[in-house]
Amino acid sequence: MAKNLIIVESPAKSKTIKKFLGSSYTVAASNGHVRDLPKSQMGVDFENDFEPKYITIRGKGELLAALRKEVKKADRIYLATDPDREGEAISWHLFHALKLDPKKTSRITFNEITKNAVRQAIKQSREIDMDLVDAQQARRVLDRMVGYSISPLLWQKVKRGLSAGRVQSVALRIIADREAEIDAFIPQEYWTLEAAFAVKGSKKPLIAKYYGNPKKQENISAQEMEDIVRQLEGAAYRVTDIKKGERTKKPPLPFTTSTLQQEGAKNMNFSTQKTMRIAQQLYEGVTVKGRGSIGLITYLRTDSTRISEEADRECKEFIRENYGEENIISANYIKKEDKKIQDAHEAIRPTYVDLTPAMVKDSLTRDQFRLYQVIWKRFVASRMNAARYETTSVKIDAGDYRFTSSGSKIVFPGFLSVYQDNEDKEEKNAVLHKVTEGTVFDQADLKKEQHFTQPPAHYTEASLVKALEELGIGRPSTYAPTITTLISRRYVAKEQKNLYLSDLGDIVNEIMKSAFSSIVDVNFTATMETLLDGVADGSVEWKSIIRNFYPDLEEAVNHAEQALEKIKIEDEVTDTICENCGRNMVIKYGPHGKFMACPGFPDCRNTKPYFEKIGVKCNKCGGEIVIKKTQKGRRYYGCENYPDCDVMTWQKPSDKICPTCGNMLLEKGNKLVCADAGCGYMEEKPSSTEEKASSTEEKRNSKEDQASSTTNERPSSGNEKQTVNT
């Protein structure tokens, strides 16, 4: 009997596949990559048309020796690494590292690890797709050239241990731009008005919102709201119009890598890295009671929402048996695929739709179960009919003033029987159904409320993944490692779910923007991804991309070495004396920013927090406002006398005081805004020229005051109002 060898990437996958094949098949694992570019050098031969210099990864020698022994025993070798560009490249590296005979070697791929999928893949074996390999080589060489050219420059100009990356640096800029937008945002005040009406036969009141007079009014000021409330005193309210209707809510599309990562971050509080790690476990195989080791989901790196005909048919049959014929989807709600989508694989779905989450719960960890459950529910829901709602909208008039109220109730749940999100409520504003046209309310409980417009939200891992996908930056396999690198390098701090730019990230981003503007340009990076897709489909020669890219990179690096000033992060001696050894403590720069340390290290290991003064006095206690940081590295401003004084703000305070209420004025873009949002005072921020002139004038006046003064008493500000936390 002929002996066949199948080489996969992971031992977990090999264990799962062995179940499906007879004794004539041996399954071995490469444990990922076996060759790569060397870590100690660029690894690209510039004299030989940018040829990559691959070496065996350290520690893989014994594994390759074991694989060679298996190769000698086999009559046929199947390379079954993951079905994507990186998997294709791993197969190619295995081919060369094991010196395989092309006549005996084939490449096989499968989107799910099932008996049918694996056997069908063996029947449809093929040669290694060099277009996919070259696309991966192009990406690897581009990333290596960017990282190994720019990172040493950052070490030279800032500090060792920093890094730059083709996708990483663009992601950092996106976060930095959002932070700048938030810092410059100036909130605007507006008011809303609600009316509560007692409805006969209902314990709950009817809540209606003020609409207009009678045309819609927006951004209502405090004075306008006072006038509206005054005009409504003693008014009668009449239901003038009731409209009934129906709306549908389409079922969700199955998960892609991006939407699965977003779901994991939003609803399960998983990092993108954790979501991918658990999904990989579910794909490669877990031991399920009564079934052994089986793969529970299809391949997890995909940007397509496509489902195979067989999977679609099986799912609809499952819905027919468990939820009824009427719930089977009657129309395809599939959006048009974006041009950026490669559509190489199906969407992420369960491999066996009849294997419900409840059936495998006892065999999975809590996190594995939660992720499998949401994948299973989303897939089944995607093959079900839309939910239908009965809607009711009501207009209530009081003279020329109009209030409106709307509500809905589910009349056909459809896919909601399986999959609901936080917005899917059974019924909204049910009391509306008890109101009839012409009903008059003699009185209303009016509730006015002050609001302020909100700045754009800080990026979370979920929203950053969504932004990267929409902008065409990176690919499904790059989102998680990109975000993980930004956090591990401390360019970005993660607090709660939000991502904040650190001081170090700000420095690196500014250097990248000034010296390497094209690399951190969103459009340039998206165009590069399109070119890499062109390599994968055979329309672009991969080295032509490198030949066109490298000269510009080299020129930018050479120019930056000359033009960029070194950012000094040297030890600065302070007046603070180390209580352990008597030396003057120095300021050092660590992973979390500046701190004070004894220069006698390692004999003396005394350290203290360092708070940098910004030259602004706290108008609550007279102490200095200093720069502080949260545990995760996010910067804020607070009084040096904390906890006795609790003044703090995320925005930088100015040395000016609000003339209206006495609070601090905060810098927001080119404006100075009162720290008390309720005050609303705002003025133009002085230009740098005006600030210098003002500073010179203040110094001169200070000298004149000192010369003529006969007392050291601090003048009273005459302002007793205290600052509030902002």
Tab-separated table of C-alpha atoms in Angstrom, residues 19 36 39 59 81 100 122 144 165 234 302 318 327 412 472 505 597 624-625 644 715:
chain	number	residue	atom	x	y	z
A	19	LYS	CA	-9.250	10.809	12.331
A	36	ASP	CA	12.489	33.287	7.478
A	39	LYS	CA	16.831	38.745	12.601
A	59	GLY	CA	15.311	25.669	16.844
A	81	THR	CA	-0.702	24.472	5.427
A	100	LEU	CA	11.077	17.702	-1.937
A	122	ILE	CA	-6.618	15.401	-1.731
A	144	ARG	CA	11.449	44.195	6.557
A	165	GLY	CA	6.282	49.333	10.494
A	234	GLY	CA	-51.526	75.684	30.830
A	302	THR	CA	-11.242	35.843	5.565
A	318	PHE	CA	-31.533	22.683	10.080
A	327	ASN	CA	-38.111	31.176	8.988
A	412	PHE	CA	-42.517	38.214	13.263
A	472	GLY	CA	-8.012	49.145	2.964
A	505	GLY	CA	3.704	57.260	20.518
A	597	ALA	CA	15.900	57.543	40.055
A	624	GLU	CA	1.621	73.845	40.530
A	625	ILE	CA	-0.266	72.035	37.784
A	644	ASP	CA	-5.585	67.459	49.316
A	715	PRO	CA	-1.989	89.801	45.899
